[in-house]
Coordinates of C-alpha atoms in Angstrom, one line a residue:
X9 CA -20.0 76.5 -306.2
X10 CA -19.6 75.0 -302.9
X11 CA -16.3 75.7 -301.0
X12 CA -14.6 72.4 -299.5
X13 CA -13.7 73.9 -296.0
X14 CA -13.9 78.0 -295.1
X15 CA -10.8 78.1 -291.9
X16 CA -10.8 81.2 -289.8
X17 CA -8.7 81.6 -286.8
X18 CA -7.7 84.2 -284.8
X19 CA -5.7 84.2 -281.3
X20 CA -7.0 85.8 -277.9
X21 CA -4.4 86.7 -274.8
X22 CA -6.8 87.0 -271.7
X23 CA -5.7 88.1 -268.6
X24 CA -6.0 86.2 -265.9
X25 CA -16.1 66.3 -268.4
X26 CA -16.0 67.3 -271.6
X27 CA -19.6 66.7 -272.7
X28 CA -20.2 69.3 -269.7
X29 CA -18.0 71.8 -271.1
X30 CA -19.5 71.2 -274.7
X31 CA -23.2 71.9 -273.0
X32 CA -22.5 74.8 -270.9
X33 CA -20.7 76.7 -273.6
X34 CA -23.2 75.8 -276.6
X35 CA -26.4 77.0 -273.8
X36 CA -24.0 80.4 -273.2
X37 CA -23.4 81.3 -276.7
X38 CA -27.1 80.9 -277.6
X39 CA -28.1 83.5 -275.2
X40 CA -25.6 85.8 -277.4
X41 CA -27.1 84.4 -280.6
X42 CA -30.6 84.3 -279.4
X43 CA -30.7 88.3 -278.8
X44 CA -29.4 88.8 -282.2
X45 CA -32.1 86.8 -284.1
X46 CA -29.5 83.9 -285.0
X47 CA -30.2 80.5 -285.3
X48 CA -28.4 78.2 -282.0
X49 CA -25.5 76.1 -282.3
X50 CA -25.8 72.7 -281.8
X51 CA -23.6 71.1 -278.8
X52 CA -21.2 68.6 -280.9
X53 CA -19.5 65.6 -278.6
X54 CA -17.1 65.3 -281.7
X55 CA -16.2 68.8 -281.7
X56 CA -16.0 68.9 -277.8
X57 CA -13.4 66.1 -278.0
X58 CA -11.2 68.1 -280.3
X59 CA -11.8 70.8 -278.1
X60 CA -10.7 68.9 -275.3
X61 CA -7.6 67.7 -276.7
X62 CA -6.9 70.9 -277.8
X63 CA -7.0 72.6 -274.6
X64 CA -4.8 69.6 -272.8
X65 CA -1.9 70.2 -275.4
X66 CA -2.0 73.5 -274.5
X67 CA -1.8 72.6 -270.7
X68 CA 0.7 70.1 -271.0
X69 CA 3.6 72.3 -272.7
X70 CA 1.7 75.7 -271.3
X71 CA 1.7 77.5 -274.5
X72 CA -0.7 79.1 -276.0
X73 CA -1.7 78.5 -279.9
X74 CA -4.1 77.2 -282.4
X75 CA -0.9 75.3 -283.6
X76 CA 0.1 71.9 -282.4
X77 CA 3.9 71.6 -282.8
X78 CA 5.4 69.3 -280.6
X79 CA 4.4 65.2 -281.6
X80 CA 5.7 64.2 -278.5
X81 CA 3.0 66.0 -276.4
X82 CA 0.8 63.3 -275.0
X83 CA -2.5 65.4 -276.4
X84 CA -0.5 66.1 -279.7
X85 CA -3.4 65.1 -282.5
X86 CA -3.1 67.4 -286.0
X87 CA -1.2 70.8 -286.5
X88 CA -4.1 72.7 -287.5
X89 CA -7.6 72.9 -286.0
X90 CA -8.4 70.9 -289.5
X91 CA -5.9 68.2 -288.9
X92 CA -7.1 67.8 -285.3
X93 CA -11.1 67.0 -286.8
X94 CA -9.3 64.9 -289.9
X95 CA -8.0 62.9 -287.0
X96 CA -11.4 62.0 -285.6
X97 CA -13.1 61.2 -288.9
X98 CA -15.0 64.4 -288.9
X99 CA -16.3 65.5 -292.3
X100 CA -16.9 69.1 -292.1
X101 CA -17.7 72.0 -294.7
X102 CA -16.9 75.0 -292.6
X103 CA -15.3 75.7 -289.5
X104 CA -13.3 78.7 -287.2
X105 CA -11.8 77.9 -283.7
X106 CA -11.9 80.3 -280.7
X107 CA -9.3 79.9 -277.8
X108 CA -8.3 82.1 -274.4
X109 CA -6.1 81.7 -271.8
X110 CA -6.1 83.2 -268.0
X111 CA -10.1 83.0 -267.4
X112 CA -11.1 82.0 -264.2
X113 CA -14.2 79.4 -265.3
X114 CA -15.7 79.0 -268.7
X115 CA -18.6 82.2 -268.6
X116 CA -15.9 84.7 -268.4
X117 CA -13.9 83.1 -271.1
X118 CA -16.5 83.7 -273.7
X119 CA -17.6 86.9 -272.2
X120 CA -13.7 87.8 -273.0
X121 CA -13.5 86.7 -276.4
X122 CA -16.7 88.2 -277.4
X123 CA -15.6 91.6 -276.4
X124 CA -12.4 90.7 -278.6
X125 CA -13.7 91.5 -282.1
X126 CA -12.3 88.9 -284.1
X127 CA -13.5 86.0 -281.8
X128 CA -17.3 87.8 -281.4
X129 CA -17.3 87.4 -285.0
X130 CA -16.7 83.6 -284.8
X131 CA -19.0 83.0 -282.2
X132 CA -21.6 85.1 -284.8
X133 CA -20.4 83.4 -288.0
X134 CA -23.1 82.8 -290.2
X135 CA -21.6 80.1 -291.4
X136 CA -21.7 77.0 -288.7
X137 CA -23.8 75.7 -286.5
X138 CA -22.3 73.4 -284.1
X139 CA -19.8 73.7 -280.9
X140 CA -17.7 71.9 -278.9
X141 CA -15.3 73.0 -276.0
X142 CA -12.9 71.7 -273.7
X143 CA -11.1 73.1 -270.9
X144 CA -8.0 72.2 -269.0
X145 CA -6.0 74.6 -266.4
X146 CA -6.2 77.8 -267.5
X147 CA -6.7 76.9 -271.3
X148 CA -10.1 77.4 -273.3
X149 CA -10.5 76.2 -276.8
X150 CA -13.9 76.3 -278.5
X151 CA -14.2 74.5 -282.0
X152 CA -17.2 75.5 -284.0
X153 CA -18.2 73.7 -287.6
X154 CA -20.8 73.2 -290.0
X155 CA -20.7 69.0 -290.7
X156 CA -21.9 67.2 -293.8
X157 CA -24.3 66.6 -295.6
X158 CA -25.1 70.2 -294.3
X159 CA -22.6 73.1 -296.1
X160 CA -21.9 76.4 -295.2
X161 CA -24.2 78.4 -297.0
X162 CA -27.1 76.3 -295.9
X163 CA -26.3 77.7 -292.6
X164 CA -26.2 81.1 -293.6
X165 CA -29.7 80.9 -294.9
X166 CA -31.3 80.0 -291.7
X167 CA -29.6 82.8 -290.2
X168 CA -31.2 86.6 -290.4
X169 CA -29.8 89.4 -293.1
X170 CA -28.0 91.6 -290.4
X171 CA -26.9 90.7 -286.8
X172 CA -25.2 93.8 -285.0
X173 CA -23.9 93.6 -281.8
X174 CA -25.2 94.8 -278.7
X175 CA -28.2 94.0 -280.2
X176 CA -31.3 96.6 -280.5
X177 CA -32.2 97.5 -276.4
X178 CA -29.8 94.9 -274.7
X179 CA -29.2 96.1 -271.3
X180 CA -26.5 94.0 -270.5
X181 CA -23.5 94.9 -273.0
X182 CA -19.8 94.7 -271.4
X183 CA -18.4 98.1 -271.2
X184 CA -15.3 97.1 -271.9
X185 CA -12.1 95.5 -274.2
X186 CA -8.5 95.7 -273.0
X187 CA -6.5 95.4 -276.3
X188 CA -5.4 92.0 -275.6
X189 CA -6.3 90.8 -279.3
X190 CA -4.3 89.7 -282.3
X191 CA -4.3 91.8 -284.3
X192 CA -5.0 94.5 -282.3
X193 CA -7.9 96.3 -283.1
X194 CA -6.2 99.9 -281.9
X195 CA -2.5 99.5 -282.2
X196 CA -2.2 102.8 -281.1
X197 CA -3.3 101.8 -277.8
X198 CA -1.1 99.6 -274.7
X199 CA -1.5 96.0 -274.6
X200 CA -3.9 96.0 -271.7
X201 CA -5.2 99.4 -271.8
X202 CA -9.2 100.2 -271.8
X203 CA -11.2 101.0 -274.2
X204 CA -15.0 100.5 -275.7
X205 CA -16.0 97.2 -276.5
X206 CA -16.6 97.1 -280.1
X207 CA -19.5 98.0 -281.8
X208 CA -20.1 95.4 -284.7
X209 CA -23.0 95.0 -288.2
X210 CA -22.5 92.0 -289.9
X211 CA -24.3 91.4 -293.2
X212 CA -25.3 88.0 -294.1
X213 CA -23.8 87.0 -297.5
X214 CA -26.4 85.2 -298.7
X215 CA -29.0 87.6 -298.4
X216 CA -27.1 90.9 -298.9
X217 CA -26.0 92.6 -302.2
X218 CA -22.4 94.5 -301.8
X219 CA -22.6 96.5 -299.0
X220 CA -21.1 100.5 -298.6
X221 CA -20.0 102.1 -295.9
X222 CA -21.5 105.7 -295.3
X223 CA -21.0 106.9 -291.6
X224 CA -21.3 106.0 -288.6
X225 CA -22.1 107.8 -285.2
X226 CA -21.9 107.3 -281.8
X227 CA -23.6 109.0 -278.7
X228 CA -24.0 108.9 -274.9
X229 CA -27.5 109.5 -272.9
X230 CA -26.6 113.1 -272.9
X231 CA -26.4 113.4 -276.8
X232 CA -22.9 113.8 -276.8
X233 CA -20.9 112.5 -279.7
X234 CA -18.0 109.7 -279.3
X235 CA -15.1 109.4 -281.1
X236 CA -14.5 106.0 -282.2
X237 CA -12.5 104.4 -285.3
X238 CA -13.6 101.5 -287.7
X239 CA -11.7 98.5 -287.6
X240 CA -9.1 96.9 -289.7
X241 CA -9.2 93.2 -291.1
X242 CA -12.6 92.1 -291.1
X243 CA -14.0 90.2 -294.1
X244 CA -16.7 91.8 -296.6
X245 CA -19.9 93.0 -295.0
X246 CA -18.5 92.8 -291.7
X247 CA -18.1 96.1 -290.3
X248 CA -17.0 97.1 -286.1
X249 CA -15.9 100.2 -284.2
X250 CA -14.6 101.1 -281.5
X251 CA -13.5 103.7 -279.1
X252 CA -10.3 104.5 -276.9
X253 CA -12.2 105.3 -274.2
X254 CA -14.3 102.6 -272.1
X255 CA -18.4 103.0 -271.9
X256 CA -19.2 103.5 -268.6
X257 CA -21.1 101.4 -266.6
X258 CA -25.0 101.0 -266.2
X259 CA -25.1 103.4 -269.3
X260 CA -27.5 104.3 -272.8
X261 CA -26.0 104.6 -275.8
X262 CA -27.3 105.3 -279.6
X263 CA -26.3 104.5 -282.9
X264 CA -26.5 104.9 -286.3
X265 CA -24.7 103.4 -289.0
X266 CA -26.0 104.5 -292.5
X267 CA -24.7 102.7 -295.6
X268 CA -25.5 101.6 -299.5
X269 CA -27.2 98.4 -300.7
X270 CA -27.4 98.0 -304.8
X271 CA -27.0 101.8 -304.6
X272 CA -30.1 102.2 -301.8
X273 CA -29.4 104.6 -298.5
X274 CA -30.0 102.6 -296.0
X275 CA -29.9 103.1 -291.6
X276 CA -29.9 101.4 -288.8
X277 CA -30.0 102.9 -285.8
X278 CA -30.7 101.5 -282.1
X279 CA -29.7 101.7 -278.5
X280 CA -28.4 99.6 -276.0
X281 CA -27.3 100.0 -272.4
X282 CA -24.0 98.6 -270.7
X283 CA -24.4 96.1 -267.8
X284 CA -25.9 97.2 -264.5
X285 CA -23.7 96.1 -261.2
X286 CA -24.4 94.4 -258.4
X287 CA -23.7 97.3 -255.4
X288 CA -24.2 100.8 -256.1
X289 CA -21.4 102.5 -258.3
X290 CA -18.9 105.4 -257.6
X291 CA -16.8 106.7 -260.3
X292 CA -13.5 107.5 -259.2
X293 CA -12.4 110.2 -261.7
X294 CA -9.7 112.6 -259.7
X295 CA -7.1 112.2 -257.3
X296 CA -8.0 115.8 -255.9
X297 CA -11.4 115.3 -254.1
X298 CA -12.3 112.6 -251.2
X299 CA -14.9 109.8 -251.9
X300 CA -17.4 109.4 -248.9
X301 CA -18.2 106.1 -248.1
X302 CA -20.3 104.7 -245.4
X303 CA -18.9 101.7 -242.8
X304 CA -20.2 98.3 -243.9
X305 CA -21.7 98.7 -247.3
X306 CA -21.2 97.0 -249.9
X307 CA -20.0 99.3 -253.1
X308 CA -18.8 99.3 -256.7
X309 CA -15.5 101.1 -257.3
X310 CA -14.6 101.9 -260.7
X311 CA -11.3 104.0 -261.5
X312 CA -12.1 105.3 -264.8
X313 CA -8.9 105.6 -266.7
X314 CA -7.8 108.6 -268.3
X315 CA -6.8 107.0 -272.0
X316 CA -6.2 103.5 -273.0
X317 CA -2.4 103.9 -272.4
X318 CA -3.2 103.5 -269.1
X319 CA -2.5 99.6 -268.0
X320 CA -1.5 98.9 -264.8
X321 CA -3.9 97.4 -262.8
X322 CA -2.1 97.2 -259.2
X323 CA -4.0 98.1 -256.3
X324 CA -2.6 98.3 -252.8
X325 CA -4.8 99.3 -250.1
X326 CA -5.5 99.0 -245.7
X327 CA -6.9 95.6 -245.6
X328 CA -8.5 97.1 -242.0
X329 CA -10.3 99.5 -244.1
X330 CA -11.7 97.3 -246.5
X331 CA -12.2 94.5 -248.8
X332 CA -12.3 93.2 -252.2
X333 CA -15.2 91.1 -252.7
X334 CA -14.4 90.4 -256.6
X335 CA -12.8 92.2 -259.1
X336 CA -15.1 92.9 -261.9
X337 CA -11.9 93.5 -264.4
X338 CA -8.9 96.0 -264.0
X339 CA -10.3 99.2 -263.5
X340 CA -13.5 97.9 -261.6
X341 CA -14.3 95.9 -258.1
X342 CA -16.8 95.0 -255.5
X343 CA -15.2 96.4 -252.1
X344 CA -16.5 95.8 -248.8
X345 CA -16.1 98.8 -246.5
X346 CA -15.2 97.9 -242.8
X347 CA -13.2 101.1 -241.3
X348 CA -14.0 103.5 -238.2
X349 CA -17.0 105.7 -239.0
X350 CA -14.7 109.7 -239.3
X351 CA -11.4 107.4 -240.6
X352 CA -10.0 108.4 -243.9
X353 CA -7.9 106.0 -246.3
X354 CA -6.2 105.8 -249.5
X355 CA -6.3 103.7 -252.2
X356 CA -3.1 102.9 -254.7
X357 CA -4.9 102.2 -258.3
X358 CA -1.8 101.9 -260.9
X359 CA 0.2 104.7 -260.5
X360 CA -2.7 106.6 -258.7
X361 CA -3.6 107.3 -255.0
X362 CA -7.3 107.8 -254.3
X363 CA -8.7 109.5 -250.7
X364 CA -12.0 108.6 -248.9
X365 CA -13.4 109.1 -246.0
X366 CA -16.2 107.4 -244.1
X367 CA -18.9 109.2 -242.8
X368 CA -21.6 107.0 -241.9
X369 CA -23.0 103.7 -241.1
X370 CA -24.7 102.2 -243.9
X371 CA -28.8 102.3 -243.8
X372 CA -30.4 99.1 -243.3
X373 CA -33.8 97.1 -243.6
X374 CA -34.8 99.4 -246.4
X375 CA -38.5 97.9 -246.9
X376 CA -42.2 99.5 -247.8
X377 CA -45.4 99.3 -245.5
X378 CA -48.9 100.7 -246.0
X379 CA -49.1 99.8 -249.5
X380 CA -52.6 101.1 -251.2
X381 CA -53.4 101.4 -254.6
X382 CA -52.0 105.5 -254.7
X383 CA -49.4 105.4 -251.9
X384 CA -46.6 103.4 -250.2
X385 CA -44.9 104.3 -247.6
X386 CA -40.8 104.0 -247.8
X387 CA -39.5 103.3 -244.2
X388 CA -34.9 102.4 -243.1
X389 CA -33.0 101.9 -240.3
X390 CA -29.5 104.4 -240.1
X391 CA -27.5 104.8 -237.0
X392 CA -26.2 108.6 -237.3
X393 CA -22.7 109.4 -236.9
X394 CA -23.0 113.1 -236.4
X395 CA -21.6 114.0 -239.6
X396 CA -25.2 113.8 -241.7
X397 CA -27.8 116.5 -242.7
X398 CA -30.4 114.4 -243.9
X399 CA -31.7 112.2 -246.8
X400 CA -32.6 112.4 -249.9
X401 CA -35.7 110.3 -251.7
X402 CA -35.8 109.5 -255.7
X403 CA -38.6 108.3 -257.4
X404 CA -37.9 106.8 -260.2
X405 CA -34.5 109.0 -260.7
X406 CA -36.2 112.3 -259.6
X407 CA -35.9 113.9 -256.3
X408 CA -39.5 113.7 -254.6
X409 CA -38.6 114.3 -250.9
X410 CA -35.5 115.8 -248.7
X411 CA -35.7 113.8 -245.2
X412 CA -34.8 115.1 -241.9
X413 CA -31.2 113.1 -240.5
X414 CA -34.0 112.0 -237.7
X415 CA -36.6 111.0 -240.0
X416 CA -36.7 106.8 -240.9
X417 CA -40.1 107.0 -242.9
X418 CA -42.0 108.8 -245.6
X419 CA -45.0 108.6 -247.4
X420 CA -45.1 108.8 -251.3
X421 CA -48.5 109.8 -252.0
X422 CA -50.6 110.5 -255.7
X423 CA -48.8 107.3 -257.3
X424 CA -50.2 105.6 -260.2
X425 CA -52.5 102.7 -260.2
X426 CA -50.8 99.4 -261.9
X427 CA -47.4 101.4 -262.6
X428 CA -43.7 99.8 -261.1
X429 CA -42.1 102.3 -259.5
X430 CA -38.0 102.7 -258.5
X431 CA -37.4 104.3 -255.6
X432 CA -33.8 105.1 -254.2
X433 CA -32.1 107.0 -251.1
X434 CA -29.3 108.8 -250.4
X435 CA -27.4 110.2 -247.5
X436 CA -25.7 113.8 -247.2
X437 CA -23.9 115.2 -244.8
X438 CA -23.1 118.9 -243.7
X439 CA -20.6 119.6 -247.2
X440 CA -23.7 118.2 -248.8
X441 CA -21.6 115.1 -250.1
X442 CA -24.7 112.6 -251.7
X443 CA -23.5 109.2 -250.5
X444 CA -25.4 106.4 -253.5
X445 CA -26.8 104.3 -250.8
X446 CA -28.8 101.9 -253.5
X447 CA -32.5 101.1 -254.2
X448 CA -35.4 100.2 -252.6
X449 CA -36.4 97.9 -256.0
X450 CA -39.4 97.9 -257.6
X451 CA -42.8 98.0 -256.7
X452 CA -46.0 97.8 -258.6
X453 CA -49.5 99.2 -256.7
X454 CA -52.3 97.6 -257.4
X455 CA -56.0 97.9 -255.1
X456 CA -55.3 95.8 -252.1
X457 CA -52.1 94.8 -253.1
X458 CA -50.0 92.9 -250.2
X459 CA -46.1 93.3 -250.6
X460 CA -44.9 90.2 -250.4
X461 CA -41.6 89.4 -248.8
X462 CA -39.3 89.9 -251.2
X463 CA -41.0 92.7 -253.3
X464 CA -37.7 94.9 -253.0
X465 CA -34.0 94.2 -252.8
X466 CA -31.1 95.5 -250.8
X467 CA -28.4 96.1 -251.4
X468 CA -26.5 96.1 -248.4

């Protein structure tokens, strides 16, 4: 039996034409959908015109809602996302609406709303395969359907048995979800405050039999177990978990979710990694110990909170000591370092004050020479400031050489024939304080291989 129209909204807070909206949303969701095994949404003008509207009501009275309650509003075209596609003769089986508030540009609106549970599971319904969005100030609304002749569950048999989310060896999963979701996901926690971004296993109902939940676990690189709780109000085979502490960033983790199928034991397990940054990344976990930095680099700061009760996200700071490039998201920013080489500053994070000092300049022109098919030479540029011992070389994450502070070259000898190789150096100075100063990038040896100009990066 075929169901006239399936409706699911939910509601997003987000901290803070048309047919280009439509294409650049539908070409961003696929890159989600297409690292799950789904089938790709199809960018609808007709949905994007909804979407549009949509998101100028919202605008025009600056409030946020899937609701449309005031006729007099110029935009004003249904009550529900339904009535707003009644309204422009569109003849639909299925559909679910996502909307967000506060983003700064379309990418970072979905990015949001996928790390909010409830929306990730629109954006992976089985069940439609169109889009449309439309954007206006800071509103976002993205309307998603499945259109006649086509229904629902035509969909959802193009579309694999079981998606999960990060998918199987993605390297590029958000670390993050600040409880800004309706309903929230860990009531327990503040509005605001960090945690994991939710695992998720969706079963596909037209190819699954009833589904049982058995356990679930969760674990770091180091093998060490995570606490983490399943989530409330989610429909039948859809399953999602999450932690009250944030994953880091740039980190592995496993797991395993084993369950029953027509009375079968089943697992899955996999990894997945969370996104890499741009500049290298220091952890700021205590209040107690000073952060060296070095004068003009470029570097991640990341003030891990202590629970997800912790919300504030004020910073204060010596603008003649350094500068915000972009902030990643509340606990996490690109910072440019400019102070005196022996200066010390303080940075207010919440209710927190942070101490660093700088030590050194940054090393520069990080680049390879002599390249053969068993041996590359690493060679930098560092002006010393009197406070550093030396330097330290890593090969792939492995310490492979500790370098005189008057040393600007070394040799890597016995390497491997067509194999890519990481390499990385770091500064310490006499209280044998490693400063992260980035990597060289990679490099693969082959006989007579020439390095071409920009074999490496820097990140400087």
């Amino acid at each position: 039996m075929y169901l006239k129209r399936s409706v699911f909204l939910t509601i997003l807070i987000s901290q803070s034409v048309f047919a280009s909206y439509t294409s650049k949303a539908t070409n961003y969701l696929n890159q989600f959908r297409q690292s799950t095994g789904m089938i790709d949404v199809i960018a609808d003008e007709d949905l994007g015109k909804a979407a549009q509207s949509h998101s100028d009501y919202m605008n025009e009275d600056n409030v946020f809602s899937h609701y449309e309650t005031n006729q007099n509003n110029s935009h004003y075209t249904g009550h529900s996302q339904g009535d707003r596609l009644d309204h422009i003769n569109y003849n639909f089986t299925a559909i679910n609406e996502n909307i967000s508030a506060g983003n700064s540009d379309l990418s970072s609106s979905m990015d949001s709303l996928f790390q909010a549970i409830y929306h990730r599971m629109n954006f992976l319904s089985f069940e439609v395969n169109r889009l449309g969005a439309g954007v206006s100030g800071k509103f976002f609304t993205y309307d998603m359907a499945t259109k006649r002749p086509e229904y629902y569950n035509d969909i959802q048999a193009k579309n694999p048995k079981i998606v999960i989310w990060p998918p199987k060896n993605y390297d590029n999963a958000q670390p993050a979800f600040f409880n800004n979701e309706s309903p929230a996901p860990l009531p327990e926690c503040s509005p605001g405050g960090s945690s994991s971004n939710p695992i998720s296993i969706q079963f596909n109902p037209s190819k699954s039999q009833t589904i049982t939940l058995k356990s679930f676990k969760l674990k770091d690189a180091q093998g060490n177990l995570i606490n983490s709780k399943q989530i409330d109000h989610l429909k039948e085979g859809q399953f999602a978990f999450i932690s009250k502490d944030r994953f880091d960033w740039g980190a592995k983790y496993s797991a395993v979710f084993n369950y029953s199928e027509g009375g079968e034991n089943k697992t899955i397990s996999w990894n997945f990694k969370t996104k890499t940054l741009k500049y290298p990344l220091i952890t700021l976990t205590s209040t107690d110990k000073t952060y060296y930095l070095a004068k003009n680099d470029n570097v991640t700061l990341y003030f891990k909170p202590e629970s997800c009760m912790q919300t504030s996200s004020k910073i204060s700071y010596d603008p003649s000591k350094i500068d915000i490039l972009k902030t990643i998201d509340k606990d996490t920013y690109y910072m440019k370092i400019k102070g005196n080489v022996g200066s010390n500053f303080e940075i207010n994070h919440g209710e927190k004050v942070y101490k660093f000092h700088i030590f050194t300049e940054e090393i520069k022109n990080l680049s390879f020479s002599n390249v053969s098919a068993n041996s590359v030479t690493l060679n930098w540029e560092h002006t010393s400031s009197g406070e550093e011992t030396g330097y330290k070389i890593f090969r792939d994450g492995e310490l492979i050489h500790t370098a005189d502070i008057n040393e600007r070259s070394y040799k890597d000898t016995n390497l491997a024939k067509n194999h890519t190789y990481k390499y990385t150096i770091k500064v310490t100075n006499d209280a044998q304080k490693e400063y992260p100063r980035g990597e060289f990038g990679n490099i693969e040896l082959t006989p007579n291989y020439v390095v071409p100009k920009d074999a490496y990066f820097i990140d400087i």
